[in-house]
CSV table of C-alpha atoms in Angstrom, one decimal:
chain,number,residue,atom,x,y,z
A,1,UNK,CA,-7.0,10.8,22.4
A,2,UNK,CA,-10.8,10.2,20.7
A,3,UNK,CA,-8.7,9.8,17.4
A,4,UNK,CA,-6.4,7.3,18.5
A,5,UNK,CA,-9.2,5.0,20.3
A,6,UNK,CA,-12.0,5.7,16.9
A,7,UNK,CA,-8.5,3.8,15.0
A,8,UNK,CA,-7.8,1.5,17.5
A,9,UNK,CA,-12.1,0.4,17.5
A,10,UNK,CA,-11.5,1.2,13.5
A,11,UNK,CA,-8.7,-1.8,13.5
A,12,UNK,CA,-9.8,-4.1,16.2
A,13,UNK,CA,-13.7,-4.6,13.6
A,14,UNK,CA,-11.7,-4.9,10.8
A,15,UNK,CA,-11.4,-8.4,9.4
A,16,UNK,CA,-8.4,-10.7,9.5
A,17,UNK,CA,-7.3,-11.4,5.6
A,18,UNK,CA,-4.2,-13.2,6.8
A,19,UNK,CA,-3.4,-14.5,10.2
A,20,UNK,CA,0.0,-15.8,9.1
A,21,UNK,CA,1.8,-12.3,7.5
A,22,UNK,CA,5.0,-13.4,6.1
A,23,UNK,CA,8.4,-12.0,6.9
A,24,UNK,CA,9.2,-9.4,3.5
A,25,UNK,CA,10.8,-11.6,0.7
A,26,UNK,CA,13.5,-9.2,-0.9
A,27,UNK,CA,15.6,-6.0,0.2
A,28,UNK,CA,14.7,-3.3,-1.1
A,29,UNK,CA,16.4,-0.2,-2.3
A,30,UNK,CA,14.4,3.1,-1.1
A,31,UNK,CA,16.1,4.8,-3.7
A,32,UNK,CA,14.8,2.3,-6.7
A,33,UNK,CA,11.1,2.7,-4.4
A,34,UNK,CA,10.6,6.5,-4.4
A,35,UNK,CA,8.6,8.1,-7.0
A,36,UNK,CA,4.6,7.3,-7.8
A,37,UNK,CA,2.7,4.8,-7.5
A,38,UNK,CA,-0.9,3.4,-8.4
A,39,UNK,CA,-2.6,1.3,-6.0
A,40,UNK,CA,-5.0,-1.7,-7.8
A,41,UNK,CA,-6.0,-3.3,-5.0
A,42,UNK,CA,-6.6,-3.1,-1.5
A,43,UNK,CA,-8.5,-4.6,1.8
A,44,UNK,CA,-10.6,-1.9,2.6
A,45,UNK,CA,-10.1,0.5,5.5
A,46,UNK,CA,-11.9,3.2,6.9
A,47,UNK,CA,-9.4,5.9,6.4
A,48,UNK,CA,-10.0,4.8,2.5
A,49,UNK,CA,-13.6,4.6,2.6
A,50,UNK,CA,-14.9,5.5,-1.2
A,51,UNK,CA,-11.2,6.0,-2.8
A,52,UNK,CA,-11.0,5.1,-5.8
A,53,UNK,CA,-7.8,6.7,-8.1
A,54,UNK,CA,-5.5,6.4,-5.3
A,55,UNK,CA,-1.8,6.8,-5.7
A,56,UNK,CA,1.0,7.2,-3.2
A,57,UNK,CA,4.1,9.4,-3.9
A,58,UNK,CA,7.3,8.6,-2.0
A,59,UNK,CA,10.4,10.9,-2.1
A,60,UNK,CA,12.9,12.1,0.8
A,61,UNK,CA,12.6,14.5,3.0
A,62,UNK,CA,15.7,16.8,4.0
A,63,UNK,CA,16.5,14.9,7.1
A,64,UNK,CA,16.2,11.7,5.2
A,65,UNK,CA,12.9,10.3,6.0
A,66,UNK,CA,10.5,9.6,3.5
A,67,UNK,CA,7.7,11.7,2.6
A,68,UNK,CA,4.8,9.8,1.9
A,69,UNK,CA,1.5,11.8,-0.3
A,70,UNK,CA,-1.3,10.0,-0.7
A,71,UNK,CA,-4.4,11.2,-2.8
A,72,UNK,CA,-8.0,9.8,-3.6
A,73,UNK,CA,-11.0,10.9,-5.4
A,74,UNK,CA,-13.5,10.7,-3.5
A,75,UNK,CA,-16.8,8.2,-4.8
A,76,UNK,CA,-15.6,8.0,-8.2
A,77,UNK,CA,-12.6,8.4,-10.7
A,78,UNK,CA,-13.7,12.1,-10.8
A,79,UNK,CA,-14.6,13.0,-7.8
A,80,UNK,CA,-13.3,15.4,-5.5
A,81,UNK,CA,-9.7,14.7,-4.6
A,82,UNK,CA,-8.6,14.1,-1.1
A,83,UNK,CA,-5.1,13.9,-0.1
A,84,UNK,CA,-3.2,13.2,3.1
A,85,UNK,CA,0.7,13.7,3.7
A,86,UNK,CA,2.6,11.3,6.2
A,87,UNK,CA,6.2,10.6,7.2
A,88,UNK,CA,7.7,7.0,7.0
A,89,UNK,CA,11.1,5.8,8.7
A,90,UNK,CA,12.8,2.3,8.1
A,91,UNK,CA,13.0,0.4,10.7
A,92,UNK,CA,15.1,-2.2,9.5
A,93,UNK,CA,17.8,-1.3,8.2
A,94,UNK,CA,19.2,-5.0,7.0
A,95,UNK,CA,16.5,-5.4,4.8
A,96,UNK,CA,15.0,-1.7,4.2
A,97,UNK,CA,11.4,-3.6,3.5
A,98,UNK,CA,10.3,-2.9,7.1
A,99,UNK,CA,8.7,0.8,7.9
A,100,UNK,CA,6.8,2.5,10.2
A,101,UNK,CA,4.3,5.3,8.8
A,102,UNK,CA,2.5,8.2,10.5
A,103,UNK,CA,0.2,10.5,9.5
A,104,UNK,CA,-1.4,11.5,12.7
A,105,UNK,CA,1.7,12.8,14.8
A,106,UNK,CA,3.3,10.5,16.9
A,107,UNK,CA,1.3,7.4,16.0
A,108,UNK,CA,3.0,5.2,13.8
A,109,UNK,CA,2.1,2.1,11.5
A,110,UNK,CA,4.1,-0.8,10.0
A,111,UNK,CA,4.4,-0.3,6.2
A,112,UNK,CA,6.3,-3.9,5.2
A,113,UNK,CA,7.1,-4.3,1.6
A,114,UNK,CA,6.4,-7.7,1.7
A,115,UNK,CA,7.1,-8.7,-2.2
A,116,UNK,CA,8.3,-6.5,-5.5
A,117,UNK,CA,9.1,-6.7,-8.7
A,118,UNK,CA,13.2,-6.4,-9.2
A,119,UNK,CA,12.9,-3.5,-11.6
A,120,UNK,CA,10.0,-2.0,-9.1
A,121,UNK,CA,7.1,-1.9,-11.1
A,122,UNK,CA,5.0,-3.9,-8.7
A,123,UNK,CA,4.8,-4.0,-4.8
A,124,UNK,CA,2.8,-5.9,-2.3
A,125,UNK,CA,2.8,-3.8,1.4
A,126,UNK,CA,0.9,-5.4,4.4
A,127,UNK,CA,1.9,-5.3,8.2
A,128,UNK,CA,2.1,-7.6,10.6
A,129,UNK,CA,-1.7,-8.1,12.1
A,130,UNK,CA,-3.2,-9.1,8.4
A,131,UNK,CA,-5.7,-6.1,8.5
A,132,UNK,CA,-4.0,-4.0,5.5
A,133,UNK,CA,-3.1,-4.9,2.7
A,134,UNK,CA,-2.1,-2.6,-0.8
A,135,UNK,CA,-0.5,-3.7,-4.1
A,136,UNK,CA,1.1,-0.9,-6.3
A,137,UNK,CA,2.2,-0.8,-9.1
A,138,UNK,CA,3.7,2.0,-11.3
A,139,UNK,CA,1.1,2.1,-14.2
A,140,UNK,CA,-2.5,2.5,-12.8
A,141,UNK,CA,-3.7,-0.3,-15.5
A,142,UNK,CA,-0.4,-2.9,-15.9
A,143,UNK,CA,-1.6,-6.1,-18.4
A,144,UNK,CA,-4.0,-8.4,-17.5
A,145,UNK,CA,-1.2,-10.4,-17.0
A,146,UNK,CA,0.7,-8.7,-14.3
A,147,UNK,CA,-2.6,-8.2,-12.6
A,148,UNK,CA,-3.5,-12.1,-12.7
A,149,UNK,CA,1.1,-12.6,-11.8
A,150,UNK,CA,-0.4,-10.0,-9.0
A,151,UNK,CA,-3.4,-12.2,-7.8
A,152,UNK,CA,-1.5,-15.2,-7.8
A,153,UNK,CA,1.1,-13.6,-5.4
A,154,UNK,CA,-0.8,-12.4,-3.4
A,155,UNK,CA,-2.9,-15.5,-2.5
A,156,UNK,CA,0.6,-17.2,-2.2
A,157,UNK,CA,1.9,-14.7,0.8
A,158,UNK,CA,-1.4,-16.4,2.4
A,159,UNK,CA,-3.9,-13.1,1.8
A,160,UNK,CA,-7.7,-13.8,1.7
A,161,UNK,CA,-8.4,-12.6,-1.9
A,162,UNK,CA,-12.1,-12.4,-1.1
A,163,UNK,CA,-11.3,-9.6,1.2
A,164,UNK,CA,-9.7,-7.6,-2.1
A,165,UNK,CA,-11.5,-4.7,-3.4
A,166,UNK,CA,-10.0,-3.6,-6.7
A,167,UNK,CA,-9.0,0.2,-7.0
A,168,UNK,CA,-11.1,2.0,-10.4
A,169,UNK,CA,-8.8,4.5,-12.3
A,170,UNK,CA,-9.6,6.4,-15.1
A,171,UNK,CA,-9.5,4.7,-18.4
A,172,UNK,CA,-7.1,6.2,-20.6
A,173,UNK,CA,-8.6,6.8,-24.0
């Protein structure tokens, strides 16, 4: 009971970014979703206090849900990883953009895929109270142009984009 009422103070402090979430824009195909994905930006939240080199990994579990495994590194690139595994259900099946996500037990959280790319290589996810927001994508450093396509987007679906924090990864060299 403590941890449910430290995340609901957790969400109630937590800033609005968009007080107007929009309804998700295209179906999408859970199938075409699973696999790995980079995260590149983010409103913070205190479950992701100092992550940096986050990516989420979605696949199926046996009774058809979706695994969900997330993984950080703690205060830098290389820092100490920190990982957390969840369980996500659609909720609507029409569209399959609307979820609901635990990782503590029986508390769930809506996970809307709210835009994506039609070949899913990008993916903007908020929820319906404008707290959260995450974009993924499938490389951890797309072009500058897909990250600017990215920005634009997102300030479109009505996000505040000085509320962004951008996600560091690695540099591949």
């Amino acid at each position: 009971m403590a941890a449910a009422l430290s995340a609901c103070a957790a969400l109630s402090s937590m800033q609005v970014g968009n007080r107007n979430v929009p309804q998700p824009a295209k179906t999408v195909e859970m199938d075409r979703y699973l696999g790995r994905w980079y995260e590149l930006y983010r409103y913070d939240a205190p479950f992701q206090k100092n992550c940096e080199a986050v990516s989420a990994d979605y696949s199926r579990n046996a009774d058809g849900s979706i695994r969900v495994f997330n993984s950080c590194h703690k205060g830098s690139t290389d820092g100490p990883v920190e990982t957390a595994t969840g369980r996500a259900k659609i909720v609507d099946a029409t569209s399959g953009a609307k979820l609901k996500v635990s990782f503590f037990g029986p508390f769930y959280g809506d996970y809307w895929v709210l835009d994506h790319d039609d070949n899913y290589q990008w993916s903007i996810v908020g929820e319906p109270s404008g707290r959260y927001l995450w974009v993924l994508a499938r490389e951890a450093d797309p072009s500058d142009s897909t990250k600017a396509m990215l920005r634009r987007r997102v300030e479109e679906l009505g996000y505040d984009w000085a509320l962004v924090r951008v996600t560091k990864h690695q540099s591949r060299r």
